[in-house]
Structure formats: structure tokens, C-alpha cells
mmCIF file of C-alpha atoms in Angstrom:
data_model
loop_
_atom_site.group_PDB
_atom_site.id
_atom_site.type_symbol
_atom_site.label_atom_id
_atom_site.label_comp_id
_atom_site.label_asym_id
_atom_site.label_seq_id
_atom_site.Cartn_x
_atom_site.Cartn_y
_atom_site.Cartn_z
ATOM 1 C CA UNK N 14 96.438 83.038 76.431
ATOM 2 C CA UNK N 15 98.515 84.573 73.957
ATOM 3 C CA UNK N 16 99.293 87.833 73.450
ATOM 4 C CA UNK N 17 101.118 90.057 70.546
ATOM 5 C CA UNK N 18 104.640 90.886 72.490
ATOM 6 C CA UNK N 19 103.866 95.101 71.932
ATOM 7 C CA UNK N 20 100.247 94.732 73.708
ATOM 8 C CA UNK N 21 101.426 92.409 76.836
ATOM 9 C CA UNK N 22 102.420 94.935 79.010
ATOM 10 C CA UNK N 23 99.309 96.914 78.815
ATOM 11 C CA UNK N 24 97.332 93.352 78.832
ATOM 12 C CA UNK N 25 98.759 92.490 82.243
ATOM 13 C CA UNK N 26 98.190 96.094 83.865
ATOM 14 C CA UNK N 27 94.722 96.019 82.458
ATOM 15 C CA UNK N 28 94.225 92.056 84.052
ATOM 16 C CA UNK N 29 95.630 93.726 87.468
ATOM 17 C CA UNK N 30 93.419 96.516 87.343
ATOM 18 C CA UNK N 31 90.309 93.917 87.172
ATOM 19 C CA UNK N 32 91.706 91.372 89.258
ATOM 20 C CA UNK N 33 92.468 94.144 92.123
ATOM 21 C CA UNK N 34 88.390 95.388 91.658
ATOM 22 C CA UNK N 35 87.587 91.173 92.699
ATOM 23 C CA UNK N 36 90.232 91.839 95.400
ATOM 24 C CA UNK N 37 88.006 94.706 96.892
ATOM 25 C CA UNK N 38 85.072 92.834 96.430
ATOM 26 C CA UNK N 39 86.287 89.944 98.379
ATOM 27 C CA UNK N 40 87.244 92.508 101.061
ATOM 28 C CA UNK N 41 83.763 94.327 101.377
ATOM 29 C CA UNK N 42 82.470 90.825 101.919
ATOM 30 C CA UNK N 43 84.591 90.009 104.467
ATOM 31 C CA UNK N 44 83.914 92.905 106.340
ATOM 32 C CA UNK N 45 80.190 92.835 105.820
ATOM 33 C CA UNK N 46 79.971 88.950 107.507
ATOM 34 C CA UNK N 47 81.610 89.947 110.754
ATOM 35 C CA UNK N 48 84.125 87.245 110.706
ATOM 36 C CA UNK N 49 87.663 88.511 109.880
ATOM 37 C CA UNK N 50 89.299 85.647 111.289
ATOM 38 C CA UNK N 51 92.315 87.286 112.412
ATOM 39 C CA UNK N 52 95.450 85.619 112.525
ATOM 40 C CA UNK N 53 98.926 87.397 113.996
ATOM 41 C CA UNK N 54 101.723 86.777 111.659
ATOM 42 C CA UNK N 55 103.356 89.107 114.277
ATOM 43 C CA UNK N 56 103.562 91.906 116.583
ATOM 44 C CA UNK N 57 101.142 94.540 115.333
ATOM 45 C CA UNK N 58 100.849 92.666 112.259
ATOM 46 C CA UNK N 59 97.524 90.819 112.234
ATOM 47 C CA UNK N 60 95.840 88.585 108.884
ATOM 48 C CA UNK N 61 92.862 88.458 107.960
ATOM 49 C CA UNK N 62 91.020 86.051 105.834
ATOM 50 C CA UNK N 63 90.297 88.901 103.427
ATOM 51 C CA UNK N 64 93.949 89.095 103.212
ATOM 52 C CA UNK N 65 94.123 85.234 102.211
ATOM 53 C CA UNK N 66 90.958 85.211 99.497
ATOM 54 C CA UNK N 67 92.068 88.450 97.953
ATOM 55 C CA UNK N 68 95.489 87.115 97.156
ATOM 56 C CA UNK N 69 94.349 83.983 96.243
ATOM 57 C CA UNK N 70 92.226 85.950 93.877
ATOM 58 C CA UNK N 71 94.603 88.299 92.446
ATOM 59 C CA UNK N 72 97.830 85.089 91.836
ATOM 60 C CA UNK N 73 94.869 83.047 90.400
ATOM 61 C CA UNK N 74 93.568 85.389 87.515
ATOM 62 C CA UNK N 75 96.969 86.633 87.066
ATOM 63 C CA UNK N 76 98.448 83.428 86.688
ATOM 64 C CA UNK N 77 95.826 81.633 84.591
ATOM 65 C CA UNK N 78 95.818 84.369 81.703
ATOM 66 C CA UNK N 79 99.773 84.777 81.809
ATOM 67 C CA UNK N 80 101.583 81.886 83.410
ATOM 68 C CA UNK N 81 104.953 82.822 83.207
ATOM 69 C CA UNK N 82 104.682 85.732 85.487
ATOM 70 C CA UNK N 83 106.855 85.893 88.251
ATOM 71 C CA UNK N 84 104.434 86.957 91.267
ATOM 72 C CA UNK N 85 105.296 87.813 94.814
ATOM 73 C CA UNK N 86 103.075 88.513 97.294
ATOM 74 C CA UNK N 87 102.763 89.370 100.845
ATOM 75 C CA UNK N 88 101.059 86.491 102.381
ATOM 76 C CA UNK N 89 103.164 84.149 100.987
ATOM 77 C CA UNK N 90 103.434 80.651 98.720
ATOM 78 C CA UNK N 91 101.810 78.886 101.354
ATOM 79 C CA UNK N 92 98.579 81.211 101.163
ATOM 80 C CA UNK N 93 98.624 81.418 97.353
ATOM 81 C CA UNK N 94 97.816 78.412 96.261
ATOM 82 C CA UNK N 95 96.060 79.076 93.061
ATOM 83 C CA UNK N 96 92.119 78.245 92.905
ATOM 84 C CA UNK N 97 91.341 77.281 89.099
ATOM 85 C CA UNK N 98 87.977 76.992 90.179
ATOM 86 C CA UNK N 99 88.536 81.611 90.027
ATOM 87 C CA UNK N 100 86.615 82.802 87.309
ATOM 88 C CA UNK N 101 88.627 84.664 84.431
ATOM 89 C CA UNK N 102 88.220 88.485 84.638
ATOM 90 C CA UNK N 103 87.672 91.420 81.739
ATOM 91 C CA UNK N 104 90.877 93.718 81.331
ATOM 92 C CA UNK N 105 89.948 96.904 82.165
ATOM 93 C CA UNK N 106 89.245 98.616 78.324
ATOM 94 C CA UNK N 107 89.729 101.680 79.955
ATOM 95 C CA UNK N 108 94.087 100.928 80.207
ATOM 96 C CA UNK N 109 94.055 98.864 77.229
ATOM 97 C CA UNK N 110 92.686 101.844 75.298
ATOM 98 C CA UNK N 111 96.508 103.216 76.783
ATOM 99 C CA UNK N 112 99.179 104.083 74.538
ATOM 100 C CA UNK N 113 102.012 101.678 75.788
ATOM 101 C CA UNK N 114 104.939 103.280 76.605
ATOM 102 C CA UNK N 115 107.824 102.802 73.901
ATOM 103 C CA UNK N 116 110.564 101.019 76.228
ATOM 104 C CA UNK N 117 108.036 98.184 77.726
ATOM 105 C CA UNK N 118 106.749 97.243 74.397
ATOM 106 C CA UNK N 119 108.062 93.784 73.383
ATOM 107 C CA UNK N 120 108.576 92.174 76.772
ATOM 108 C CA UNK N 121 107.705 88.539 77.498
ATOM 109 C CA UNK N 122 105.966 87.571 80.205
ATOM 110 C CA UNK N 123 109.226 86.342 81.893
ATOM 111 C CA UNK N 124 110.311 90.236 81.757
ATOM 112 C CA UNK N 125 107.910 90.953 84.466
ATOM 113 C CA UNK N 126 107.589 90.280 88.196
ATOM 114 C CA UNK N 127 104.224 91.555 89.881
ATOM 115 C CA UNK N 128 104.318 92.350 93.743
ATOM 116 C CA UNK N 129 101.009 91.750 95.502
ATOM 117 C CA UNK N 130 99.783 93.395 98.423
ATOM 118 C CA UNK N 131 96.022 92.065 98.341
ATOM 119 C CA UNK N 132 95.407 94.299 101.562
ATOM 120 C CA UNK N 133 97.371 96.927 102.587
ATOM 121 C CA UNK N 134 96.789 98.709 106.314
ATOM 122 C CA UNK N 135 95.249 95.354 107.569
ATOM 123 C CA UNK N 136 95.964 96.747 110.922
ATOM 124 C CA UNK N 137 93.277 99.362 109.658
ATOM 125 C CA UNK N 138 90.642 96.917 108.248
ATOM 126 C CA UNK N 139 90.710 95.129 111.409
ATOM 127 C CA UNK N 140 89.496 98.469 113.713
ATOM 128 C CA UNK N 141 87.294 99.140 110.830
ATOM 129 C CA UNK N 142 88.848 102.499 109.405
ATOM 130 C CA UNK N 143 88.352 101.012 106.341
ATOM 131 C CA UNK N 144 89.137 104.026 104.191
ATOM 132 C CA UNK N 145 93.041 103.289 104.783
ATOM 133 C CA UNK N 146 92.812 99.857 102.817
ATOM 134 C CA UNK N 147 93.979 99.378 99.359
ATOM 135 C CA UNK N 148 95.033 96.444 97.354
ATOM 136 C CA UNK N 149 98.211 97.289 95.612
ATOM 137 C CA UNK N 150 99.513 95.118 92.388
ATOM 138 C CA UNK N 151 103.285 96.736 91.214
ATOM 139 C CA UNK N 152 104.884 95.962 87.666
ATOM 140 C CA UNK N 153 108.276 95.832 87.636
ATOM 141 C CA UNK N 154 110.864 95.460 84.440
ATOM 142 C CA UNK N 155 114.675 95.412 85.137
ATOM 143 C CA UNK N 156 114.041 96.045 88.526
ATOM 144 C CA UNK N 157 112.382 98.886 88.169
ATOM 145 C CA UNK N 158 108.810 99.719 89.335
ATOM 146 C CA UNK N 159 107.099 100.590 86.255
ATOM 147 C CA UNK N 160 103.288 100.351 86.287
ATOM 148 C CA UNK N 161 100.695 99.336 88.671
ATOM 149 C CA UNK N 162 97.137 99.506 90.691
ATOM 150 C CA UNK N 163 96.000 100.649 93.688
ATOM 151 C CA UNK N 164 92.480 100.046 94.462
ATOM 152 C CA UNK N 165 90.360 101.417 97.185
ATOM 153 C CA UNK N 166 87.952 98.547 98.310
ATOM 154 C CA UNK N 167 86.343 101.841 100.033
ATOM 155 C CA UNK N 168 86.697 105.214 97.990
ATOM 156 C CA UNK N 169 84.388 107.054 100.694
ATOM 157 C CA UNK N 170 82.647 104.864 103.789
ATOM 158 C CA UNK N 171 80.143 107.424 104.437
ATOM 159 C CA UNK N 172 76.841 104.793 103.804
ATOM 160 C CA UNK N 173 75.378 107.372 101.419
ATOM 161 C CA UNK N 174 78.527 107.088 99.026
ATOM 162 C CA UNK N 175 77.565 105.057 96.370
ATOM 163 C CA UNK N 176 81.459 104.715 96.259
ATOM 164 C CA UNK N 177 81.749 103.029 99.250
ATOM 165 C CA UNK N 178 80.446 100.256 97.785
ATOM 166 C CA UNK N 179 82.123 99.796 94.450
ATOM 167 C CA UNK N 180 85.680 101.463 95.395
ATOM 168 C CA UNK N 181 87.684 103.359 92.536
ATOM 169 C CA UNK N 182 90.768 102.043 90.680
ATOM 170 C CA UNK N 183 93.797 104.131 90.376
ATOM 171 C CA UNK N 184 96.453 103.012 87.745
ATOM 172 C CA UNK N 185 99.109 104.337 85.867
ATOM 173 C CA UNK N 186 102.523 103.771 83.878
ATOM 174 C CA UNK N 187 105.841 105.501 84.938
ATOM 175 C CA UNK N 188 106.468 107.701 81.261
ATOM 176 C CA UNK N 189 102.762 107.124 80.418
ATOM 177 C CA UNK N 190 99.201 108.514 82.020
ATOM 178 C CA UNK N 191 97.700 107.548 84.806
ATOM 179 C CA UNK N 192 94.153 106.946 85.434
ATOM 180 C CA UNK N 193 91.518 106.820 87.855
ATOM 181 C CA UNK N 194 91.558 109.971 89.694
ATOM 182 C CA UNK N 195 92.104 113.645 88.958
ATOM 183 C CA UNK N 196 95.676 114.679 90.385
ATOM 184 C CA UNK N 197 95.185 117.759 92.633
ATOM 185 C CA UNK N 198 98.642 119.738 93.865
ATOM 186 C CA UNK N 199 97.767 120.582 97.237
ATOM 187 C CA UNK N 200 98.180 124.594 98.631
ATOM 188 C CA UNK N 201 102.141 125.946 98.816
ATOM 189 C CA UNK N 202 101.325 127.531 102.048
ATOM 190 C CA UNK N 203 101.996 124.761 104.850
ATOM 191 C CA UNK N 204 103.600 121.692 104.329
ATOM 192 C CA UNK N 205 101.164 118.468 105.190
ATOM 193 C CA UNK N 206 102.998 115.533 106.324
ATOM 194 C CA UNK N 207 101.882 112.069 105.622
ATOM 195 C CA UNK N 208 102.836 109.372 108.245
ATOM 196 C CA UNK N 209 102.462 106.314 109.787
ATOM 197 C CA UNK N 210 99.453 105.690 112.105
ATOM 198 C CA UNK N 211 100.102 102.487 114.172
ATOM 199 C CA UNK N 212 104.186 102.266 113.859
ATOM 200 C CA UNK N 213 105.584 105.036 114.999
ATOM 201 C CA UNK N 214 109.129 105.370 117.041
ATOM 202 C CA UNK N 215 111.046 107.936 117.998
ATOM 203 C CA UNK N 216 113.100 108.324 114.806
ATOM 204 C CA UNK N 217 109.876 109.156 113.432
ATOM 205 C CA UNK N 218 108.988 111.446 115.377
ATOM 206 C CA UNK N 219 112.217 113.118 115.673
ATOM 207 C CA UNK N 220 112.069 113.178 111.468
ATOM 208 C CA UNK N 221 108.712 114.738 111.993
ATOM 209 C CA UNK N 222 109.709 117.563 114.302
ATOM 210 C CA UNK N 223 112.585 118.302 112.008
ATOM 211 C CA UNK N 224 110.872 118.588 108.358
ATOM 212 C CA UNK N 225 108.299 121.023 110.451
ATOM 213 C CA UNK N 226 105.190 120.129 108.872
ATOM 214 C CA UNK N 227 102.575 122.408 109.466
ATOM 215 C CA UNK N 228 99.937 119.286 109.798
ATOM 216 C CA UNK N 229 100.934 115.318 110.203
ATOM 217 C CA UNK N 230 98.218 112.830 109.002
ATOM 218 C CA UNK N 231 98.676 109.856 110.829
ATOM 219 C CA UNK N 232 97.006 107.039 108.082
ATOM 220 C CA UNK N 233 97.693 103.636 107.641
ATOM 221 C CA UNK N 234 98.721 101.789 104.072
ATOM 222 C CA UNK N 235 101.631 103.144 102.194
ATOM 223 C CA UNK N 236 99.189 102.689 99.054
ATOM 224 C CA UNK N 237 96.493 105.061 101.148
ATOM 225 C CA UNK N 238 99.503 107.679 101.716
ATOM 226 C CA UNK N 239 100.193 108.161 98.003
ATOM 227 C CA UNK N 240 96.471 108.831 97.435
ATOM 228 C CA UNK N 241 96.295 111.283 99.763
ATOM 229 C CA UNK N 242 99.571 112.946 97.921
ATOM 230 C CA UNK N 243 98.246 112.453 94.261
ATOM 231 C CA UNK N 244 94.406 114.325 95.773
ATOM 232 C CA UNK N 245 96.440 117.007 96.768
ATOM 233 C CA UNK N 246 95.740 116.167 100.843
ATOM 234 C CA UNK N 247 99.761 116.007 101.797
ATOM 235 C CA UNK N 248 102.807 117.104 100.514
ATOM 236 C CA UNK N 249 105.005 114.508 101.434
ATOM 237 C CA UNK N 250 104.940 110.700 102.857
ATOM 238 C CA UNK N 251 107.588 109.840 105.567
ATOM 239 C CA UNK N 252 108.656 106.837 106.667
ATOM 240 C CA UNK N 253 112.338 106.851 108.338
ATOM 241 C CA UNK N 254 112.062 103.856 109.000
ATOM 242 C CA UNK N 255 112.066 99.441 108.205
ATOM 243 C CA UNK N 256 108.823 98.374 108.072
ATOM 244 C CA UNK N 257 107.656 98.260 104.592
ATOM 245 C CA UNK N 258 108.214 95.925 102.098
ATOM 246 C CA UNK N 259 108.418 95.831 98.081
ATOM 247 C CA UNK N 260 104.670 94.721 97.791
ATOM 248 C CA UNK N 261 103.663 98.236 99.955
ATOM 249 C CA UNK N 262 105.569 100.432 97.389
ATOM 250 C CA UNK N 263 106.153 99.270 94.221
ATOM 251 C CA UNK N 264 102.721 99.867 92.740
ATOM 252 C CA UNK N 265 102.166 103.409 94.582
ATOM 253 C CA UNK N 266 105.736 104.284 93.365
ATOM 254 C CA UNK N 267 104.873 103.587 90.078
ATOM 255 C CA UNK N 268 101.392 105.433 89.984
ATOM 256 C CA UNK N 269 103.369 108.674 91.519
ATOM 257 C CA UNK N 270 105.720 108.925 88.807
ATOM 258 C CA UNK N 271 102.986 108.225 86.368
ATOM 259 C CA UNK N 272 102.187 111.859 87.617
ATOM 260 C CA UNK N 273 105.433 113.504 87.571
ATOM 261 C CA UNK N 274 106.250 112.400 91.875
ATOM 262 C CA UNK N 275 108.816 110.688 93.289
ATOM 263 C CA UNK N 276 109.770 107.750 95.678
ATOM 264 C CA UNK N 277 112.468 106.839 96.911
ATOM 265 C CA UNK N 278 114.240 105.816 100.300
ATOM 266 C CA UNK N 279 114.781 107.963 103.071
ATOM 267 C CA UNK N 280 118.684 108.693 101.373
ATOM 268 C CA UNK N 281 116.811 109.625 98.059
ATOM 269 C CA UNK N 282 117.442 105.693 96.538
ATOM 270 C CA UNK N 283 115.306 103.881 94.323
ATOM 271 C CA UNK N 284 114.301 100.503 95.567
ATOM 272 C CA UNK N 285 115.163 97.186 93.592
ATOM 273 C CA UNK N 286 111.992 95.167 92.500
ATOM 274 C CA UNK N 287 113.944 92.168 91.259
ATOM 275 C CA UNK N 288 112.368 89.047 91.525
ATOM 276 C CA UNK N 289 115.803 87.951 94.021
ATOM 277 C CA UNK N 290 116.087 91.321 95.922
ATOM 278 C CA UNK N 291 115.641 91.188 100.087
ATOM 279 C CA UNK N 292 111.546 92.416 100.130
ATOM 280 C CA UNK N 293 111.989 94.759 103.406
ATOM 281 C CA UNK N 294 112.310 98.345 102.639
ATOM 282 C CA UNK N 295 115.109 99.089 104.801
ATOM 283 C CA UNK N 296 115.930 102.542 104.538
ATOM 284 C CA UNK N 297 112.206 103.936 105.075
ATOM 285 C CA UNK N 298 110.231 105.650 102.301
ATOM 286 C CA UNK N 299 110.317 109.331 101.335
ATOM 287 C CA UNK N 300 107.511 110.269 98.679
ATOM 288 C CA UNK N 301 105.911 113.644 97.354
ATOM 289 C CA UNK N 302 104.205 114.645 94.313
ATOM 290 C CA UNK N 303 106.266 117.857 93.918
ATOM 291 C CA UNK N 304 110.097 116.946 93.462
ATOM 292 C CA UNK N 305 111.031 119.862 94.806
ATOM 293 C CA UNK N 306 109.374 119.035 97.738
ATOM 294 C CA UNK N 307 110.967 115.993 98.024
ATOM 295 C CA UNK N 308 114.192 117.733 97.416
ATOM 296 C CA UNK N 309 113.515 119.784 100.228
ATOM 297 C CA UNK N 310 112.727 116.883 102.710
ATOM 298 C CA UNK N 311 115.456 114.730 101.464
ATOM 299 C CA UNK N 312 118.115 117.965 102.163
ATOM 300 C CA UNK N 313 116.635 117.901 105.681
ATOM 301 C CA UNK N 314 116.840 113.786 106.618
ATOM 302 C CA UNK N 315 120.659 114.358 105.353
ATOM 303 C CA UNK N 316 121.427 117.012 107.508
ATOM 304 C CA UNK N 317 119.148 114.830 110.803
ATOM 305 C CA UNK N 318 121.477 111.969 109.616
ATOM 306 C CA UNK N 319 124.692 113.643 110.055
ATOM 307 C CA UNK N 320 123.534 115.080 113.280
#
């Protein structure tokens, strides 16, 4: 399907928004039949076959309307075989109604490489604290993360939450707006830590002790963490740590800066999202909505480090 070069960019955030809403249906489904079929890929590391159909899903639509995309996702070629038999999705009118940023107007599909997480905190999904889950779809131009989605299969899981059963999409373009959600700065008074739930370690928790959080939220999904930094429920998201990959944090590190925040790795580094760089976040993830803030826990890992 072709596109005028100025409107592609927005085109194939808007497809990713829609194609991330099938995603989360897929996943409800799943969930509601009782039969996650759980494979391990490795320790603590379980897939589901939501995890397979949602990614199937998302490379399908994504493909079929732009087929020169390059797309990398977390599951793998082997698990992505695309279905034609997937039904084309609407863009969402609500980000092609966008203003496109000046510097990704013009690209080509070729320009763009789209990393897929169809379900991030599986390790969540299958103990049912579905709340954690998000499917994450990251744009990245030049290596740089520059747009994306994270949807939340399960906005609120209280059963009289209408939300619970249509989930919310939250997008956004790094030097444009972001939508979805009203961004909330939390309270100055104690600093709320964001961590990880299930793969802790000691550097963790020595990082932990050292920022001196006032509260630590223990969530899964590094898509989950930025929410809770964009709604105002942490300051700051720490991960000192390898564990995540380019697929967890592309599209939440675009969405951040889409509202003025910041991630980075744990020495204050971008991450590369080339289409040929390694995919394991080796240096850990330090986010906040406030610079400052991550300033101020980026001054503190340097000094841990040279401790």
C-alpha cells in the first residue's frame, strides 16, 4: 500500500497503535480459555501462546500494509511466520490526525526498523497479575528510538472496569505529543523507585539501598514501569542490570521523551536500535520523567560504580 513519503511515518505508528489493540485482544483471550500453554525459553523466562499469536499478529499487519519494514521481535523468525489469512487493521485516526514531526518526514519504509515485544512481563501473565503486561511496538530511525506504542491488554483488572476489558493505548513521538494518557508528575516529597519484580540480584539491591528511595515498587514489564512513571506513580525506573533487551525499551523510551523523560543506560547512554546492533541491554536501564531526577540517580550509580 502506498503511501505519500511525508505521511509514512505517522501511517506506520498509527498501523502499530491498531495492530498492538489486536495484540491485547489476542491476549485477553488467551487468558480467558485457561490454556496458556507455557513453554520455557529459559530460566525464569517462560512463553506463552499469547506471546506466539500476538506477534504473529502484530509482524503480519505490519508487514502486509508496509513490506519493506525491517521488524524484530522477541519471539523470534521461527515464531513469526506471517499469517496472510490476518485481517488488515484501521490506523488509529486519532495519531494520524498528528502533526509529524519535521525530521521523520520523508523516510521510506527501509528507514525504519520496528522492535516487537507482543507481551512484555510474561512472567506476570503467567501468575495472572495481569496489570504488568503490555505489548510494546518501538520505531526507530538512525538508530534512534523515535516513536512507539505501549498497550495495556489490561488498563485496570478490577471486573467492574470496563477498562479491563478493552485496555488503553499509549503512543507518542520523541519531539512530538504523545497520546493516550494524561501525564501526571508525581509528589517532590519522597522519591518512588520503580524496579524489577521477579529478577532481582544483589547489585540491585545494593543500587536500591544507595539511591534511598523512600518506596520501591517491585512490577514486572519495562513497558509497565514507564507507565507507572508517565501516571506520576514513581520517580524513577532502575535496572542495574542485563536482562532487557531492545524490544523491552525502545517503544517506552520513545513514549517518555515524547513527554519531556529520559532513558538511558545505567552510565546515562542511549541504546542503539539498529537493525545489526547486539538486542541485550547490557548496561541496565535508568529512566525518570523528571531529568533532573535522573540526573540525580545517574550522579549516584557513578559514585556506587567507583566504589
Amino acid at each position: 500500500m502506498a503511501f505519500q513519503k511525508k505521511h509514512l511515518y505517522l501511517n506506520v505508528l498509527a498501523t502499530a497503535v491498531s495492530a498492538a489493540e489486536k495484540a491485547g485482544e489476542i491476549i485477553r483471550q488467551v487468558m480467558s480459555s485457561g490454556n496458556l500453554e507455557i513453554v520455557l525459553k529459559g530460566v525464569n523466562d517462560p512463553q506463552t501462546a499469547a506471546d506466539r499469536s500476538a506477534q504473529v499478529t502484530i509482524t503480519s499487519i505490519l508487514s502486509k500494509r508496509f513490506p519493506k519494514l525491517k521488524i524484530i521481535a522477541e519471539e523470534g523468525d521461527d515464531i513469526g511466520k506471517l499469517d496472510a489469512n490476518i485481517p488488515d487493521c484501521i490506523p488509529s485516526e486519532l495519531v494520524l490526525k498528528e502533526k509529524c514531526p519535521q525530521n521523520l518526514t520523508g523516510l521510506n519504509e527501509e528507514d525504519i526498523v520496528v522492535w516487537v515485544d507482543p507481551l512484555d512481563g510474561t512472567n506476570e501473565f503467567t501468575k495472572g497479575l495481569v496489570e504488568h503486561v503490555t505489548v510494546l511496538i518501538g520505531l526507530a530511525v538512525n538508530g534512534e528510538a523515535v516513536g512507539g506504542v505501549i498497550h495495556q491488554p489490561y488498563c485496570n483488572s478490577e471486573k467492574d472496569n470496563k477498562s479491563s476489558h478493552t485496555g488503553r493505548s499509549i503512543w507518542g513521538t520523541r519531539g512530538g505529543n504523545i497520546g493516550g494518557l494524561k501525564v501526571e508528575v508525581p509528589p517532590s516529597d519522597n522519591l518512588v523507585l520503580a524496579t524489577t519484580r521477579s529478577h532481582s540480584n544483589e547489585l540491585v539491591e545494593t543500587t536500591i539501598k544507595a539511591i534511598g528511595a523512600s518506596q520501591v515498587l517491585r512490577v514486572g514489564g519495562a513497558g509497565h514501569k514507564v507507565i507507572l512513571l508517565l501516571e506520576g506513580k514513581a520517580h524513577c525506573y532502575v535496572f542495574p542490570t542485563p536482562g532487557c533487551k531492545r524490544w523491552d525499551t525502545c517503544a517506552p523510551e520513545a513514549v517518555l521523551e515524547a513527554a519531556g523523560g529520559i532513558l538511558t543506560d545505567i552510565f546515562g547512554k542511549k541504546y542503539s536500535y539498529s537493525n545489526d546492533t547486539d538486542y541485550l541491554n547490557n548496561d541496565g536501564v535508568l529512566a525518570a520523567l523528571d531529568p533532573k531526577i535522573h540526573k540525580r540517580c545517574l550522579d549516584i550509580l557513578n559514585l556506587t560504580n567507583k566504589t
